[in-house]
Coordinates of C-alpha atoms in Angstrom, one line a residue:
X1 CA 13.7 -59.4 -38.4
X2 CA 14.4 -58.4 -34.7
X3 CA 11.6 -57.6 -32.4
X4 CA 13.0 -54.1 -31.8
X5 CA 11.8 -53.0 -35.3
X6 CA 8.1 -53.4 -34.8
X7 CA 7.2 -49.8 -35.5
X8 CA 5.5 -49.3 -38.8
X9 CA 6.6 -46.4 -41.0
X10 CA 3.7 -44.7 -42.6
X11 CA 4.4 -43.3 -46.1
X12 CA 1.9 -41.6 -48.4
X13 CA 2.8 -42.3 -52.1
X14 CA 0.0 -40.0 -53.3
X15 CA -2.6 -40.8 -56.0
X16 CA -0.1 -42.9 -58.0
X17 CA 0.4 -45.3 -55.2
X18 CA 3.4 -47.7 -54.7
X19 CA 5.7 -48.3 -57.7
X20 CA 4.4 -51.1 -59.8
X21 CA 5.3 -54.7 -58.7
X22 CA 7.7 -56.1 -61.3
X23 CA 6.6 -59.3 -62.9
X24 CA 8.6 -62.5 -62.3
X25 CA 8.9 -64.2 -65.7
X26 CA 9.7 -67.7 -64.6
X27 CA 6.5 -69.7 -63.9
X28 CA 8.5 -72.0 -61.6
X29 CA 10.0 -69.3 -59.5
X30 CA 6.8 -67.4 -59.3
X31 CA 5.0 -70.5 -58.1
X32 CA 7.7 -71.1 -55.5
X33 CA 7.5 -67.5 -54.3
X34 CA 3.8 -67.9 -53.3
X35 CA 4.2 -71.4 -51.7
X36 CA 4.3 -71.6 -48.0
X37 CA 6.0 -74.6 -46.4
X38 CA 2.6 -75.7 -44.9
X39 CA 1.2 -76.3 -48.4
X40 CA 3.1 -79.6 -48.9
X41 CA 3.5 -80.4 -45.2
X42 CA 7.0 -81.6 -45.7
X43 CA 9.1 -82.5 -42.7
X44 CA 11.1 -79.7 -41.1
X45 CA 14.5 -79.8 -39.4
X46 CA 16.0 -81.4 -42.5
X47 CA 19.7 -80.5 -42.9
X48 CA 19.8 -80.7 -46.7
X49 CA 17.3 -81.6 -49.5
X50 CA 18.0 -84.3 -52.0
X51 CA 19.4 -83.1 -55.3
X52 CA 16.4 -84.5 -57.2
X53 CA 13.8 -83.4 -54.7
X54 CA 14.4 -79.7 -53.6
X55 CA 12.0 -78.1 -51.2
X56 CA 9.2 -76.5 -53.2
X57 CA 8.4 -73.7 -50.7
X58 CA 9.5 -70.1 -50.5
X59 CA 11.8 -70.3 -47.5
X60 CA 15.1 -70.3 -49.5
X61 CA 13.8 -67.4 -51.6
X62 CA 12.9 -65.4 -48.5
X63 CA 16.4 -66.0 -47.1
X64 CA 17.8 -64.7 -50.4
X65 CA 15.5 -61.8 -50.5
X66 CA 16.4 -60.7 -47.0
X67 CA 20.0 -60.4 -47.9
X68 CA 19.3 -58.5 -51.2
X69 CA 16.9 -56.1 -49.4
X70 CA 19.5 -55.4 -46.7
X71 CA 22.2 -54.7 -49.3
X72 CA 20.0 -52.3 -51.3
X73 CA 18.7 -50.4 -48.3
X74 CA 22.2 -50.0 -46.9
X75 CA 23.4 -48.6 -50.3
X76 CA 20.4 -46.2 -50.4
X77 CA 21.3 -45.0 -46.9
X78 CA 24.8 -44.2 -47.9
X79 CA 23.6 -42.5 -51.0
X80 CA 20.9 -40.4 -49.3
X81 CA 22.7 -39.6 -46.0
X82 CA 26.4 -40.1 -46.6
X83 CA 27.5 -38.7 -43.3
X84 CA 25.4 -40.9 -41.0
X85 CA 27.3 -42.8 -38.4
X86 CA 26.9 -46.5 -38.1
X87 CA 24.7 -46.5 -35.0
X88 CA 21.9 -44.2 -36.3
X89 CA 22.2 -45.8 -39.8
X90 CA 21.6 -49.2 -38.2
X91 CA 18.5 -47.9 -36.4
X92 CA 17.1 -46.4 -39.6
X93 CA 17.7 -49.6 -41.5
X94 CA 16.0 -51.6 -38.8
X95 CA 12.9 -49.5 -39.0
X96 CA 12.8 -49.7 -42.8
X97 CA 13.3 -53.5 -43.1
X98 CA 11.4 -54.4 -39.9
X99 CA 8.6 -57.0 -40.2
X100 CA 5.8 -54.5 -39.6
X101 CA 6.9 -52.2 -42.4
X102 CA 7.5 -55.1 -44.8
X103 CA 4.1 -56.6 -43.9
X104 CA 2.4 -53.3 -44.6
X105 CA 4.1 -53.2 -48.0
X106 CA 3.2 -56.8 -48.7
X107 CA -0.5 -56.1 -48.0
X108 CA -0.5 -53.0 -50.2
X109 CA 0.7 -55.2 -53.1
X110 CA -1.9 -57.8 -52.1
X111 CA 0.7 -60.5 -52.0
X112 CA -0.9 -62.6 -49.2
X113 CA -4.0 -63.2 -51.3
X114 CA -1.9 -65.2 -53.7
X115 CA -0.2 -67.3 -51.1
X116 CA -0.6 -71.1 -51.4
X117 CA -1.0 -72.3 -47.9
X118 CA -2.5 -75.3 -46.0
X119 CA -6.3 -74.8 -45.8
X120 CA -6.4 -75.6 -42.1
X121 CA -4.0 -72.7 -41.4
X122 CA -4.9 -70.3 -44.1
X123 CA -6.8 -67.6 -42.0
X124 CA -4.2 -67.6 -39.2
X125 CA -1.1 -67.6 -41.4
X126 CA -2.3 -65.0 -43.9
X127 CA -3.0 -62.6 -41.0
X128 CA 0.5 -63.1 -39.6
X129 CA 2.8 -60.1 -40.0
X130 CA 5.8 -62.4 -40.0
X131 CA 4.3 -64.4 -42.9
X132 CA 3.3 -61.3 -44.8
X133 CA 6.8 -59.8 -44.4
X134 CA 8.5 -63.1 -45.3
X135 CA 6.4 -63.3 -48.5
X136 CA 7.5 -59.8 -49.5
X137 CA 11.2 -60.9 -49.0
X138 CA 10.4 -64.1 -50.9
X139 CA 9.2 -62.0 -53.8
X140 CA 12.4 -60.0 -53.7
X141 CA 14.5 -63.2 -53.7
X142 CA 12.5 -64.6 -56.6
X143 CA 12.8 -61.5 -58.7
X144 CA 16.6 -61.4 -58.0
X145 CA 17.0 -65.0 -59.2
X146 CA 14.7 -64.4 -62.2
X147 CA 16.2 -61.1 -63.4
X148 CA 19.2 -60.1 -61.4
X149 CA 20.2 -57.3 -58.9
X150 CA 19.6 -54.4 -61.3
X151 CA 15.9 -55.2 -61.7
X152 CA 15.4 -55.5 -58.0
X153 CA 17.4 -52.3 -57.2
X154 CA 15.5 -50.3 -59.7
X155 CA 12.2 -51.3 -58.1
X156 CA 13.3 -51.1 -54.4
X157 CA 15.1 -47.8 -54.8
X158 CA 11.9 -46.1 -55.9
X159 CA 9.9 -48.0 -53.2
X160 CA 12.1 -47.4 -50.2
X161 CA 13.4 -43.8 -50.6
X162 CA 10.3 -42.4 -48.9
X163 CA 10.5 -45.0 -46.1
X164 CA 14.2 -44.2 -45.5
X165 CA 13.4 -40.5 -45.4
X166 CA 10.6 -41.0 -42.8
X167 CA 12.8 -43.4 -40.7
X168 CA 15.6 -40.8 -40.8
X169 CA 13.2 -38.2 -39.4
X170 CA 12.0 -40.6 -36.6
X171 CA 15.6 -41.5 -35.5
X172 CA 16.7 -37.9 -35.5
X173 CA 13.9 -37.1 -33.0
X174 CA 14.9 -40.1 -30.9
X175 CA 18.4 -38.7 -30.7
X176 CA 17.1 -35.4 -29.4
X177 CA 17.5 -33.5 -32.7
X178 CA 15.0 -31.5 -34.8
X179 CA 13.3 -33.6 -37.5
X180 CA 15.4 -32.0 -40.3
X181 CA 19.1 -31.1 -40.2
X182 CA 20.2 -27.4 -40.2
X183 CA 20.7 -25.9 -43.7
X184 CA 24.0 -26.7 -45.4
X185 CA 26.2 -23.7 -45.8
X186 CA 26.1 -22.4 -49.4
X187 CA 29.1 -23.0 -51.7
X188 CA 31.8 -20.4 -50.9
X189 CA 30.3 -19.4 -47.5
X190 CA 32.8 -18.2 -44.9
X191 CA 33.6 -20.2 -41.8
X192 CA 31.4 -17.7 -39.9
X193 CA 28.3 -18.8 -41.8
X194 CA 25.4 -19.5 -39.4
X195 CA 22.5 -21.7 -40.7
X196 CA 19.1 -20.1 -40.6
X197 CA 17.3 -20.9 -37.3
X198 CA 14.4 -23.2 -37.1
X199 CA 11.2 -21.6 -35.8
X200 CA 11.5 -23.5 -32.6
X201 CA 13.7 -26.1 -31.1
X202 CA 12.7 -28.7 -28.4
X203 CA 13.3 -27.9 -24.7
X204 CA 15.4 -31.1 -24.5
X205 CA 18.3 -32.0 -26.7
X206 CA 19.8 -28.4 -26.8
X207 CA 23.3 -30.0 -26.3
X208 CA 23.0 -32.2 -29.4
X209 CA 21.7 -29.4 -31.6
X210 CA 24.4 -27.0 -30.3
X211 CA 27.1 -29.5 -31.1
X212 CA 25.7 -30.1 -34.5
X213 CA 25.7 -26.4 -35.4
X214 CA 29.2 -26.0 -34.2
X215 CA 30.4 -29.0 -36.2
X216 CA 28.8 -27.6 -39.4
X217 CA 30.7 -24.4 -38.9
X218 CA 34.0 -26.2 -38.0
X219 CA 34.2 -24.3 -34.6
X220 CA 36.0 -25.7 -31.6
X221 CA 34.3 -25.9 -28.2
X222 CA 35.7 -26.3 -24.7
X223 CA 33.6 -27.1 -21.6
X224 CA 35.1 -25.5 -18.6
X225 CA 34.0 -26.9 -15.2
X226 CA 34.8 -25.0 -12.0
X227 CA 35.4 -25.8 -8.4
X228 CA 34.8 -22.5 -6.7
X229 CA 38.4 -21.2 -6.8
X230 CA 38.0 -19.1 -10.0
X231 CA 37.1 -15.5 -10.9
X232 CA 33.6 -14.3 -10.2
X233 CA 31.0 -15.6 -12.6
X234 CA 31.9 -19.2 -12.5
X235 CA 30.2 -20.7 -9.5
X236 CA 31.8 -24.1 -9.5
X237 CA 30.5 -27.2 -7.8
X238 CA 28.3 -26.3 -5.0
X239 CA 27.1 -29.0 -2.6
X240 CA 23.4 -28.8 -1.8
X241 CA 23.2 -31.3 1.1
X242 CA 24.2 -34.5 -0.6
X243 CA 23.7 -33.6 -4.3
X244 CA 26.4 -31.6 -6.1
X245 CA 25.5 -28.8 -8.5
X246 CA 27.7 -28.7 -11.5
X247 CA 28.6 -25.4 -13.2
X248 CA 30.1 -25.1 -16.7
X249 CA 30.9 -22.6 -19.3
X250 CA 30.9 -23.2 -23.1
X251 CA 33.9 -21.6 -24.7
X252 CA 33.7 -21.5 -28.5
X253 CA 36.9 -20.5 -30.3
X254 CA 38.0 -18.8 -27.1
X255 CA 34.8 -16.9 -26.6
X256 CA 32.2 -17.5 -23.8
X257 CA 29.0 -18.7 -25.5
X258 CA 26.9 -19.7 -22.5
X259 CA 26.9 -21.1 -18.9
X260 CA 24.7 -23.5 -17.1
X261 CA 24.2 -25.4 -13.9
X262 CA 22.8 -28.9 -13.3
X263 CA 22.8 -31.9 -11.0
X264 CA 24.8 -33.8 -13.7
X265 CA 27.5 -32.6 -16.0
X266 CA 25.3 -33.3 -19.0
X267 CA 22.4 -31.3 -17.6
X268 CA 24.8 -28.4 -17.0
X269 CA 26.1 -28.6 -20.5
X270 CA 22.6 -28.7 -21.9
X271 CA 21.7 -25.4 -20.1
X272 CA 24.9 -23.8 -21.4
X273 CA 24.1 -25.1 -24.9
X274 CA 20.7 -23.5 -24.7
X275 CA 22.3 -20.1 -24.1
X276 CA 24.8 -20.8 -26.9
X277 CA 22.0 -21.5 -29.4
X278 CA 20.3 -18.3 -28.5
X279 CA 23.5 -16.4 -29.0
X280 CA 23.8 -18.1 -32.5
X281 CA 20.3 -16.9 -33.3
X282 CA 18.5 -20.2 -32.9
X283 CA 15.1 -19.7 -31.2
X284 CA 14.8 -22.3 -28.4
X285 CA 11.7 -22.9 -26.3
X286 CA 11.8 -22.1 -22.6
X287 CA 11.6 -24.9 -20.2
X288 CA 8.2 -25.4 -18.7

């Protein structure tokens, strides 16, 4: 897994704990799942095993499990959050299937205690997050070969839904959005429906939140920048020594919703968005 996914997602499954670990019926597959390549000390960098002497370790199962896990988590993301764009979806999936998260799950299932490993490296390798995560993926690959995709999906769907929900919350915050999305308009609501406001919104990210509310209501916005040659009320771009001050108005469906100034266009839009949110009844915090 990429190094950028080192954050662990903490999930509380309550008194019942994680979903039960499905049993692998085949003794041969189960033994291979828990065999690290150091156990037999076979040479590495071999292009292909001989047909009558396949590698007995779990690397091929880990490779298979990684692909199966990615497929199932991607399907769950589409099912749970069907309107996510690819960028945020990729970030969420990266958190969910990152090595630190998988290693944590592996430890909770106590998989590393069953790993067959070279005695001289046992302590170091069992403590490695990479090895712990690889072992979990190896178990997924072994279960897939033993019982097929449906068996794996039934288990992982129950296991990963809470992880996906928490990762979704984390990535929303990273994008400057509140942890939960605004309420969905009820069936039959008119186009003027306004979602109930959250108790507070962050002092940053007003622009993202404003755009999201407008998109949910199918309202059109136009950002009007000014250069000083306009009617009173629109100050335009004012040069303060060497730094320009941008002024903008947010026009929603032809109606002024807010105005703002800033040293960048985005900062000016953010200030205008803050006024727009207040006009829509969303309680936003004041800047410190």
